[in-house]
CSV table of C-alpha atoms in Angstrom, one decimal:
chain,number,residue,atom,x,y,z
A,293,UNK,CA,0.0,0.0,0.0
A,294,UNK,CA,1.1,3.4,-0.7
A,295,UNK,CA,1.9,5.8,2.1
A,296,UNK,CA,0.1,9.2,2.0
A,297,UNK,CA,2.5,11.9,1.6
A,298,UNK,CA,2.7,14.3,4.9
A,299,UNK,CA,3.0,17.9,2.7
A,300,UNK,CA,3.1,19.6,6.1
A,301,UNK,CA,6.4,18.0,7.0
A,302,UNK,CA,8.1,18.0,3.4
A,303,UNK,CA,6.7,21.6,3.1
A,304,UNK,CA,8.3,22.5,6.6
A,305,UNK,CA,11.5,20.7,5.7
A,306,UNK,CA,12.1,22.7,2.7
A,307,UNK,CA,11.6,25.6,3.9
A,308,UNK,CA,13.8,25.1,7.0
A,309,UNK,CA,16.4,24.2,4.9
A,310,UNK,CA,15.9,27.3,2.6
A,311,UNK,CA,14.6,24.9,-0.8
A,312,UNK,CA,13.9,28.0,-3.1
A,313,UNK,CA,12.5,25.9,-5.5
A,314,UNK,CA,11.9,22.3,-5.7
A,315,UNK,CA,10.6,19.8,-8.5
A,316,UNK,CA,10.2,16.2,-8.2
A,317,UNK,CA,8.7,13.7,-10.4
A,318,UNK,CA,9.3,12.8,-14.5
A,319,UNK,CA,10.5,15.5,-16.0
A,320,UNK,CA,10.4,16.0,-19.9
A,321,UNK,CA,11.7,18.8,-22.1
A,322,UNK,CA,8.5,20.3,-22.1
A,323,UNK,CA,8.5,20.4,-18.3
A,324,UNK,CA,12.0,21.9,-18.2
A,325,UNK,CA,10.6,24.7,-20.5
A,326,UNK,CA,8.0,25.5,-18.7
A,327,UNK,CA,9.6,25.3,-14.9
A,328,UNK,CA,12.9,27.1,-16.6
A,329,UNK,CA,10.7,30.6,-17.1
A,330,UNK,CA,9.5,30.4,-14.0
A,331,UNK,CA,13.1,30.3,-12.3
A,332,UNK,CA,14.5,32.4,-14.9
A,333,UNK,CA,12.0,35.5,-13.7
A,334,UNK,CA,12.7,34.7,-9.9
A,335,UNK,CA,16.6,35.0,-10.4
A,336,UNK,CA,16.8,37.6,-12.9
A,337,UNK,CA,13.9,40.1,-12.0
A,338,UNK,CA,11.7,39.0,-8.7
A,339,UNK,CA,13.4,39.7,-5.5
A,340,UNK,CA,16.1,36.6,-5.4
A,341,UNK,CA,17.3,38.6,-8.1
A,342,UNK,CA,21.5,37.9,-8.0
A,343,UNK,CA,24.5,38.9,-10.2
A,344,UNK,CA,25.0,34.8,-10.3
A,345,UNK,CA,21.6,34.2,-12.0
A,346,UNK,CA,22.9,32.6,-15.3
A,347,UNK,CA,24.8,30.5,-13.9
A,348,UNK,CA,22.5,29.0,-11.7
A,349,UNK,CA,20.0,28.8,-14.8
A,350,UNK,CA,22.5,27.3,-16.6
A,351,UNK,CA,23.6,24.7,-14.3
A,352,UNK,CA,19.8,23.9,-13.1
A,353,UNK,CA,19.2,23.5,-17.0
A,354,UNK,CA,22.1,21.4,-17.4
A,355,UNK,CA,21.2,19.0,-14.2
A,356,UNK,CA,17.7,18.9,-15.2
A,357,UNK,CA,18.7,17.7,-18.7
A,358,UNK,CA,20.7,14.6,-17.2
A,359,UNK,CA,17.3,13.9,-15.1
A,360,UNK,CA,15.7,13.7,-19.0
A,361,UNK,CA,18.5,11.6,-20.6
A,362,UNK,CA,19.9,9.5,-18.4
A,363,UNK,CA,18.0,8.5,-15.6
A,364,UNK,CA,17.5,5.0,-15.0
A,365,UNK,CA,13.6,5.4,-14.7
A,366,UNK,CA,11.9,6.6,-17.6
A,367,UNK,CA,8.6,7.0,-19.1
A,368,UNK,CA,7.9,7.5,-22.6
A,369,UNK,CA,5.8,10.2,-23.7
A,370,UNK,CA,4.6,10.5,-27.1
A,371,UNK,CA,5.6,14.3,-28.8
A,372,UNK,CA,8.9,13.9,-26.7
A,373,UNK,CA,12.1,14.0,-28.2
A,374,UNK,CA,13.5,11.6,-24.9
A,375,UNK,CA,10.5,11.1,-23.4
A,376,UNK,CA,10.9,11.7,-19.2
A,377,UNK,CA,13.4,10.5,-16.5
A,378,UNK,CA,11.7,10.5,-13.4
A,379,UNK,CA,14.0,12.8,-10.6
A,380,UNK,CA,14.0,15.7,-8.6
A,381,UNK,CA,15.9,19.0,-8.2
A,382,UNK,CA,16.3,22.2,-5.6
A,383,UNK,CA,18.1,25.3,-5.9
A,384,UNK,CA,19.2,26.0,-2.0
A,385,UNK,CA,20.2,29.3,-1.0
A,386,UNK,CA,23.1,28.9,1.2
A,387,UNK,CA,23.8,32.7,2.1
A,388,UNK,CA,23.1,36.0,0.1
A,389,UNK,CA,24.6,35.4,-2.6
A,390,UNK,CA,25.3,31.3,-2.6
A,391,UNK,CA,23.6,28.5,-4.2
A,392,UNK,CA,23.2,25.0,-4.1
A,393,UNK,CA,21.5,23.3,-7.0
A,394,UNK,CA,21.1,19.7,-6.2
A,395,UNK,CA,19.6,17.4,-8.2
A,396,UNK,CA,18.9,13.8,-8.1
A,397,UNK,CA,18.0,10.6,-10.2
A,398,UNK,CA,18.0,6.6,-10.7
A,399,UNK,CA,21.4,5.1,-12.0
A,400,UNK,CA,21.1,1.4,-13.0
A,401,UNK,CA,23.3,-0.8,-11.3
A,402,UNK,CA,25.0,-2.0,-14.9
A,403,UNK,CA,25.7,1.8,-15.8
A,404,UNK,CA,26.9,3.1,-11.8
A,405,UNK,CA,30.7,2.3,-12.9
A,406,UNK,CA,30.8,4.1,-15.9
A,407,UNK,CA,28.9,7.3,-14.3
A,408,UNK,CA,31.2,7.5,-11.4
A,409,UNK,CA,34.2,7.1,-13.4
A,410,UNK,CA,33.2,10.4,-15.3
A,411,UNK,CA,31.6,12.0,-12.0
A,412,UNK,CA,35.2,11.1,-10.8
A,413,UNK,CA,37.4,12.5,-13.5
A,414,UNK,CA,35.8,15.4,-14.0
A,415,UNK,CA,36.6,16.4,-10.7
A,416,UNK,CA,40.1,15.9,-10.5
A,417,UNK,CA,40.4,17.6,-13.1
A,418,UNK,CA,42.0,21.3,-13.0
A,419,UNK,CA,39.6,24.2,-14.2
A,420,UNK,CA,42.1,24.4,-17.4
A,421,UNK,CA,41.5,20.4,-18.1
A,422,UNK,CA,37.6,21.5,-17.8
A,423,UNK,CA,37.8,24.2,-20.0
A,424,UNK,CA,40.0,22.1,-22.7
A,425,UNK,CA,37.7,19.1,-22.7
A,426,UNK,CA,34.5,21.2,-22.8
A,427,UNK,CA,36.3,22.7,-25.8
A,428,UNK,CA,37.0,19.5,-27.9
A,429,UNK,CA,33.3,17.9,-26.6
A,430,UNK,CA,32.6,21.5,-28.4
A,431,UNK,CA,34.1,20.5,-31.6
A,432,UNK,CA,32.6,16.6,-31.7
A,433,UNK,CA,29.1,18.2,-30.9
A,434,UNK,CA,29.6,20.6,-34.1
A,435,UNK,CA,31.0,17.5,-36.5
A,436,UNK,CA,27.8,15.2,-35.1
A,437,UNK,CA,29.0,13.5,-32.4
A,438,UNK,CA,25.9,12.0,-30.0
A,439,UNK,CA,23.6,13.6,-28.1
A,440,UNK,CA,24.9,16.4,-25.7
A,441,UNK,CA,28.4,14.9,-26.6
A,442,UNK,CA,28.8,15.5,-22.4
A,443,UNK,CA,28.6,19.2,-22.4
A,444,UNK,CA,26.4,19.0,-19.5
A,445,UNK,CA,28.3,17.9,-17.0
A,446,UNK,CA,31.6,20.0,-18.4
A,447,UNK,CA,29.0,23.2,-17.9
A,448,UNK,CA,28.2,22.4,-14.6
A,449,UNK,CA,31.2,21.7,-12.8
A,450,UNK,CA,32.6,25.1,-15.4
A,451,UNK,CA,29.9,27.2,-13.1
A,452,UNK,CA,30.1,25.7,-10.0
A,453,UNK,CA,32.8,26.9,-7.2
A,454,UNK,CA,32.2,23.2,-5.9
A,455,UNK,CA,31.0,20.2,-7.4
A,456,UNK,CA,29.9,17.0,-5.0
A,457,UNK,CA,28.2,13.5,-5.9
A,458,UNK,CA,27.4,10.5,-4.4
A,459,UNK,CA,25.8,7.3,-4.9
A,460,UNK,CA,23.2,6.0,-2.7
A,461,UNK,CA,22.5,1.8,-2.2
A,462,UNK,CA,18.7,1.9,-3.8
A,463,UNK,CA,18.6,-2.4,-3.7
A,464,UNK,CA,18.8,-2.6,-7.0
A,465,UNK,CA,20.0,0.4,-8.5
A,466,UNK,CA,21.3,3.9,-7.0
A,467,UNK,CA,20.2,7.5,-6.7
A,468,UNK,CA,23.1,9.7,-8.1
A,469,UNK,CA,22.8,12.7,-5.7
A,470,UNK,CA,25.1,16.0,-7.1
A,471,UNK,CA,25.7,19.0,-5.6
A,472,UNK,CA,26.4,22.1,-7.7
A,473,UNK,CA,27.8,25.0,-5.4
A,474,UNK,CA,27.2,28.3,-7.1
C-alpha cells in the first residue's frame, strides 16, 4: 500500500532548509521549459534577483537535462524528443549570494561504474583540463557526435565553485545525488 504523503512535513522541511525551489517527479523537455521561465523571472527580476543568476539557470538547465536523458527510470511520452526521467531537483540558497542546486536521479546498477568514473574525472580535473575538454566535446558536438556529446556535466562543474556526488544503495539500483555550489 502506498503511504500518503505528509506535505506539512516535506513543506516545513524545505523551507527550514531554505529549498527556493523544488521539482520532483518525471521531467520531460517540455517540463523543463516550462519550470525554466519560471526560475529564470525569480533569479533575474523578482526579489532573489542575483548577479549569479545565469549561472544558476544554466547549471539547473544542465542538471535537469541529465534527469531527461539518463535516468534509470523513464517513461515514454509521445511528442517527446526523450521522453521523461523521473527525478527531482532544488536550488538551496546557502547565504546572500550562494547556491546550491542539487539534483537527483536513478542510476542502473549495470551503468553506476561508468557514471562515477566520469563524475570522478571530471573532478580531479583542473579548471584548465575542464575548459580544454569542454572545448573539444565543443568541436565533436559541431561535427555530429551523440547527443549532448557530455557538455552537460563539463558546464556544470565550469559554473560551479564546488561540485559534490554520491551514490546512494537503492537495492537494486542507485540515486546519483550532485551538488552544484554556485
Amino acid at each position: 500500500m502506498t503511504e500518503k504523503f505528509n506535505v506539512a512535513n516535506t513543506m516545513a522541511t524545505l523551507e527550514a532548509a531554505n529549498i527556493l525551489i523544488s521539482y520532483g517527479g518525471y521531467m520531460s523537455d517540455q517540463t523543463l521549459e516550462g519550470v525554466s521561465q519560471g526560475i529564470k523571472a525569480i533569479f533575474e527580476t523578482g526579489a532573489l534577483k542575483t548577479r549569479k543568476a545565469r549561472k544558476v539557470f544554466s547549471v539547473f538547465v544542465e542538471s535537469a537535462q541529465n534527469i531527461i536523458f539518463y535516468s534509470g527510470r523513464r517513461m515514454e511520452i509521445e511528442g517527446t524528443r526523450d521522453g521523461a526521467g523521473f527525478g527531482s531537483i532544488f536550488i538551496q540558497q546557502l547565504e546572500d549570494d550562494l547556491f546550491d542546486v542539487i539534483s537527483v536521479t536513478t542510476v542502473l546498477s549495470a551503468k553506476k561504474t561508468d557514471f562515477e568514473g566520469r563524475l570522478s574525472k571530471l573532478l580531479e580535473m583542473t579548471d584548465e583540463d575542464v575548459d580544454a575538454a569542454y572545448e573539444e566535446q565543443l568541436m565533436n558536438q559541431i561535427t555530429g557526435s551523440e547527443k549532448g556529446a557530455g557538455l552537460g556535466l563539463f558546464e556544470i562543474r565550469r559554473q560551479s565553485t564546488d561540485l559534490a556526488f554520491e551514490f546512494i544503495d537503492q537495492e537494486n539500483d542507485y540515486l546519483l545525488v550532485m551538488r552544484a555550489t554556485i
